[in-house]
Amino acid sequence: MSFKHIFNQLNWNEIKESIYAKTASDVERALMHPVRSLEDFKALISPAAAPYLEQMAALSQRLTQKRFGKTIQMYLPMYLSNECQNICTYCGFSLDNPTPRTTLTPEQILKEVEVIKSYGYDHVLLVTGEANKTVGVEYFKEVLQLIRPYFSHISMEVQPLDRQEYEQLIPLGLNTVLVYQETYHHEDYKKHHPKGKKSNFTYRLETPDRLGKAGVHKIGLGVLIGLEDWRTDSFFTALHLQYLERTYWQTKYSISFPRLRPFSGGLTPKVDMNDRELVQLICAYRIFNEEVELSLSTRESQHFRNNVVRLGITSISAGSKTDPGGYASGQQALEQFEISDERSPAEIVQMIRNQGYDAIWKDWDNVLG
């Protein structure tokens, strides 16, 4: 049974109503259970859980330290291209955004690598727009072979591919693939993705299944918080995670929490999520799943990131540039979104150490076993 089959049996509005119907008693039971169910997760992300945030944070911190120790893994995105054939209402790379496009050459990529390595990074996340002819599988093969000698862990956040294409990239050094559904609300998904291959909701939904079958080391999930009701979208993400862990049990998983950020001519969030609610969601995921890695990017503010690293987050970026060639050139091309926390990697590492944690530059698997 594929996740598509499970997903199609559920109704968005019914799930939403069941989350908002949760009570304080449901939250208390969820906090007491040694192993939490999806119904417990609903309670932990519900409005009824808001008064229990302090308890949730303490439990989340304890569970995270039990599994991961007092460590935060460092990673950095490297944007290779802002070319894209999709129209997406929320993204600076959208095809209908009239701006110069660029794709990095091998020479330019190596200049980016030089700067990234000077910061201390050993884990890089490759990011592109979705333009199959310009930045397709052959381009990815070339890039992986070019940068593999410099990094112990290479992740990608690019267009969804076929299983056979992932199988070609894994031997070249691909460790992790991040593929965000953006929203699990089928009808609203169509509104935000009116043109391009990304408009195919089902193909994107089935991407983690293709990745699992291809044998990728780690799969990253998430939604773009702000497109739809964050609680309902988060339930479907947790459902997806549970299915994947049971089906592809040898694969590792991560969750990210991108909140909709401004870009030139960008979309206003349909649903606002405040900082307390994001803390609630982070803690809910950790209490629900002790093994999943939880990642936070520079989309979030300095103040927020300072306060949340102790509560369940296990990986963090620092010094990010969201435009191709941004590290080496110093010239700003089209950015995917605006950065909020602009501190350098060295400053973030010092912040982590000040809180009694260790910044890990290499892949965790070599550290934790």
XYZ file of C-alpha atoms in Angstrom:
369
model
C 0.000 0.000 0.000
C 1.481 3.349 -1.077
C 1.145 6.600 0.842
C -1.085 7.891 -1.950
C -3.614 5.173 -1.081
C -3.545 6.079 2.631
C -3.760 9.799 1.855
C -6.755 9.414 -0.454
C -8.747 7.729 2.312
C -8.578 10.835 4.511
C -10.553 14.066 4.340
C -8.764 17.362 5.049
C -11.716 19.041 6.750
C -12.457 16.044 8.962
C -8.832 15.876 10.094
C -8.840 19.606 10.785
C -12.017 19.379 12.855
C -10.628 16.467 14.874
C -7.477 18.449 15.734
C -9.413 21.515 16.872
C -11.744 19.309 18.927
C -8.916 17.987 21.125
C -9.205 18.854 24.823
C -6.845 19.453 27.742
C -7.439 15.855 28.827
C -6.270 14.631 25.423
C -3.090 16.689 25.776
C -2.408 15.357 29.267
C -2.855 11.774 28.077
C -0.496 12.401 25.171
C 2.167 13.745 27.510
C 1.835 10.698 29.765
C 1.970 8.008 27.087
C 5.402 6.340 26.700
C 4.781 5.947 22.947
C 2.627 8.514 21.151
C 0.094 7.818 18.435
C -1.057 10.107 15.648
C -4.071 10.947 17.826
C -1.618 12.058 20.519
C 0.190 14.174 17.921
C -3.116 15.833 17.025
C -3.574 16.753 20.684
C -0.041 18.138 20.973
C -0.476 20.450 17.960
C -4.025 21.497 18.905
C -4.988 24.847 20.456
C -5.720 22.903 23.663
C -1.977 22.236 24.064
C -0.994 25.925 24.240
C -1.132 26.097 28.095
C 1.136 23.033 28.267
C 3.970 24.561 26.247
C 6.411 24.649 29.179
C 5.849 20.944 29.900
C 6.160 20.096 26.230
C 9.406 22.049 25.927
C 10.968 20.324 28.942
C 9.987 16.883 27.651
C 11.168 17.688 24.126
C 14.528 18.855 25.439
C 14.975 15.698 27.505
C 14.044 13.360 24.654
C 16.324 15.191 22.211
C 19.323 15.037 24.550
C 18.652 11.340 25.191
C 18.873 10.514 21.485
C 21.215 13.166 20.050
C 23.147 14.418 23.060
C 23.848 18.125 23.370
C 24.806 18.522 19.718
C 23.659 20.665 16.807
C 24.677 19.683 13.284
C 25.802 22.511 10.989
C 24.857 22.627 7.307
C 24.828 25.263 4.578
C 22.769 25.602 1.382
C 24.602 26.199 -1.893
C 22.276 27.598 -4.537
C 23.313 26.381 -7.975
C 20.598 27.936 -10.139
C 17.579 30.236 -9.968
C 16.197 29.055 -13.303
C 12.735 27.548 -12.952
C 9.915 26.421 -15.241
C 7.245 26.452 -12.533
C 4.906 29.221 -11.478
C 4.603 29.168 -7.691
C 2.809 31.978 -5.896
C 5.219 32.087 -2.949
C 8.696 31.699 -4.483
C 11.196 34.245 -5.758
C 12.347 31.784 -8.441
C 8.858 31.566 -9.989
C 8.844 31.657 -13.798
C 6.607 34.727 -13.846
C 9.032 36.771 -11.744
C 10.793 38.908 -14.407
C 14.429 38.865 -13.342
C 17.802 37.679 -14.674
C 18.463 33.964 -14.277
C 21.757 32.222 -13.708
C 23.126 28.695 -13.394
C 26.586 28.183 -11.938
C 29.400 26.755 -14.058
C 31.879 24.224 -12.633
C 34.383 27.031 -12.109
C 31.833 29.135 -10.223
C 30.785 26.122 -8.121
C 34.375 25.510 -7.024
C 34.654 29.152 -5.963
C 31.539 28.698 -3.840
C 33.000 25.503 -2.369
C 36.186 27.328 -1.438
C 34.281 29.921 0.586
C 31.968 27.351 2.187
C 34.921 25.188 3.249
C 36.640 28.248 4.741
C 33.672 28.549 7.131
C 34.273 24.975 8.322
C 31.325 23.209 6.683
C 31.444 19.534 5.756
C 27.691 19.184 5.059
C 26.291 21.039 2.040
C 22.731 21.284 0.717
C 22.484 21.775 -3.055
C 19.483 23.880 -4.113
C 18.121 24.759 -7.556
C 14.931 25.896 -9.171
C 13.055 23.297 -11.201
C 14.292 23.533 -14.799
C 14.856 20.034 -16.152
C 16.629 21.037 -19.365
C 19.109 23.364 -17.654
C 19.522 21.778 -14.240
C 18.528 18.178 -14.816
C 20.066 14.825 -13.929
C 23.163 15.283 -16.106
C 23.918 18.607 -14.419
C 23.452 17.030 -10.987
C 25.828 14.186 -11.921
C 28.482 16.683 -12.926
C 28.049 18.721 -9.740
C 28.143 15.697 -7.410
C 31.336 14.381 -8.972
C 32.871 17.847 -8.800
C 32.177 18.547 -5.118
C 32.242 15.045 -3.610
C 35.938 15.295 -2.585
C 35.163 18.336 -0.426
C 32.154 17.202 1.663
C 31.325 14.176 3.808
C 27.570 14.745 3.424
C 25.781 16.078 0.334
C 22.054 16.840 0.390
C 19.833 18.051 -2.437
C 16.679 20.135 -2.621
C 15.798 20.147 -6.311
C 12.891 19.024 -8.489
C 11.442 15.553 -7.775
C 13.021 12.861 -9.944
C 12.193 9.328 -11.021
C 13.464 6.386 -8.979
C 15.992 5.398 -11.654
C 17.417 8.934 -11.663
C 17.925 8.878 -7.899
C 19.634 5.504 -8.289
C 22.116 7.141 -10.675
C 22.925 9.960 -8.246
C 23.324 7.991 -4.996
C 26.609 6.267 -6.030
C 28.032 9.695 -6.919
C 27.740 10.906 -3.325
C 24.099 11.897 -2.820
C 23.223 11.203 0.831
C 19.987 13.088 1.493
C 17.071 14.486 -0.506
C 14.695 17.118 0.840
C 11.304 17.209 -0.858
C 8.643 19.411 0.679
C 5.030 18.824 -0.260
C 4.457 22.581 0.399
C 0.859 21.773 1.410
C -1.147 18.538 1.621
C -4.338 20.495 0.833
C -4.954 19.167 -2.677
C -7.181 21.999 -3.907
C -5.038 24.801 -2.508
C -1.924 23.127 -3.874
C -3.335 23.670 -7.358
C -3.879 27.377 -6.634
C -0.248 27.867 -5.603
C 1.231 25.785 -8.454
C -0.753 26.679 -11.590
C 2.000 25.929 -14.159
C 4.927 23.578 -14.584
C 5.787 20.031 -13.537
C 5.360 21.001 -9.889
C 1.624 21.419 -10.539
C 1.379 17.598 -10.445
C 0.366 17.070 -6.787
C 0.450 13.278 -6.930
C 3.911 13.026 -8.506
C 5.312 15.183 -5.719
C 3.383 13.265 -3.051
C 4.901 9.983 -4.239
C 8.484 11.299 -4.376
C 9.477 10.011 -0.897
C 8.272 6.542 -1.953
C 10.552 6.685 -5.001
C 13.411 7.828 -2.783
C 12.810 5.014 -0.320
C 12.798 2.432 -3.100
C 15.986 3.936 -4.533
C 17.699 3.459 -1.166
C 18.654 7.042 -0.349
C 20.273 7.464 3.076
C 17.944 10.179 4.384
C 14.666 11.825 3.306
C 13.622 15.301 4.421
C 9.928 16.226 4.722
C 8.051 19.438 5.439
C 5.433 21.935 4.340
C 5.628 25.656 3.692
C 4.008 27.054 6.817
C 1.575 29.791 5.873
C 0.017 28.330 2.736
C -2.692 26.494 4.677
C -3.737 25.621 8.231
C -0.412 24.630 9.777
C -1.900 22.142 12.223
C -3.632 20.097 9.534
C -0.631 20.217 7.217
C 1.590 19.081 10.102
C -0.678 16.119 10.837
C -0.337 14.940 7.241
C 3.444 15.402 7.448
C 3.514 13.252 10.613
C 1.303 10.668 8.904
C 3.676 10.643 5.932
C 6.675 10.268 8.249
C 5.099 7.359 10.113
C 4.276 5.568 6.859
C 7.801 6.063 5.508
C 9.505 4.875 8.690
C 7.443 1.696 8.672
C 7.924 1.064 4.949
C 11.555 2.105 4.439
C 12.863 1.388 7.917
C 16.554 1.563 6.963
C 16.221 5.176 5.835
C 16.687 8.150 8.159
C 14.283 11.123 8.199
C 14.253 14.822 8.946
C 11.587 17.508 9.266
C 12.035 21.190 8.434
C 9.896 24.163 9.447
C 10.016 26.801 6.697
C 7.673 29.677 7.468
C 6.623 31.718 4.450
C 9.161 34.540 4.085
C 8.962 37.658 1.886
C 10.466 37.968 -1.560
C 10.100 40.615 -4.260
C 6.401 40.648 -5.200
C 5.683 37.726 -2.902
C 2.650 36.112 -1.325
C 1.138 37.165 1.992
C 0.694 34.118 4.266
C -2.874 32.806 4.354
C -2.325 31.552 7.895
C 0.020 33.237 10.369
C 1.971 31.109 12.814
C 3.458 32.948 15.790
C 6.683 31.988 17.548
C 4.956 30.151 20.408
C 3.060 28.033 17.903
C 6.255 27.122 16.068
C 7.846 26.086 19.374
C 4.734 24.006 20.056
C 5.055 22.290 16.683
C 8.767 21.566 17.107
C 8.162 20.067 20.544
C 5.161 18.072 19.300
C 7.244 16.424 16.577
C 9.977 15.520 19.051
C 7.537 14.075 21.609
C 5.827 12.123 18.819
C 9.077 10.832 17.285
C 12.346 10.622 19.215
C 14.414 9.578 16.183
C 13.534 12.182 13.549
C 15.984 15.017 12.945
C 14.516 18.522 13.213
C 16.077 21.325 11.183
C 15.808 25.119 11.371
C 17.097 27.505 8.706
C 18.091 31.167 8.618
C 14.512 32.037 7.660
C 13.958 32.427 11.413
C 15.123 35.371 13.501
C 18.240 35.541 15.638
C 16.181 35.800 18.824
C 13.999 32.809 17.953
C 16.889 30.565 16.948
C 18.817 31.430 20.099
C 15.914 30.240 22.216
C 14.847 27.141 20.310
C 18.144 25.286 19.813
C 17.750 23.669 23.244
C 14.168 22.524 22.711
C 14.395 19.846 20.027
C 16.216 21.229 16.982
C 19.091 19.026 15.844
C 20.485 20.817 12.768
C 20.857 24.457 11.831
C 22.240 26.571 8.989
C 24.317 29.731 9.393
C 25.698 32.349 7.031
C 23.304 31.276 4.264
C 22.991 32.923 0.862
C 19.867 32.110 -1.139
C 21.099 33.341 -4.514
C 23.396 31.391 -6.889
C 27.036 32.396 -6.491
C 26.237 34.447 -3.411
C 29.155 33.239 -1.290
C 31.992 33.981 -3.704
C 30.738 36.921 -5.757
C 29.236 39.169 -3.110
C 26.841 40.326 -5.839
C 23.179 39.675 -5.217
C 21.243 37.696 -7.821
C 17.596 36.692 -7.525
C 17.027 35.244 -4.036
C 14.504 32.526 -3.263
C 13.518 34.228 0.000
C 14.869 36.799 2.446
C 17.233 35.753 5.223
C 16.262 36.725 8.775
C 19.242 35.519 10.868
C 22.290 37.029 9.138
C 24.951 36.030 11.683
C 28.135 34.328 10.475
C 28.798 30.623 11.030
C 31.391 31.524 13.690
C 28.815 33.610 15.566
C 26.248 30.788 15.448
C 28.816 28.268 16.697
C 29.630 30.569 19.603
C 25.921 30.910 20.410
C 25.584 27.103 20.407
C 28.607 26.711 22.697
C 27.337 29.402 25.046
C 24.284 27.213 25.615
C 26.392 24.199 26.521
C 26.041 22.428 23.177
C 28.575 21.237 20.593
C 28.428 22.283 16.938
C 28.981 19.228 14.708
C 30.443 19.889 11.261
C 30.653 16.313 9.959
C 27.782 13.913 9.281
C 26.139 12.710 12.497
C 26.345 9.067 11.500
C 30.089 9.228 12.063
C 29.563 10.857 15.459
C 26.641 8.980 16.978
C 26.917 5.629 15.255
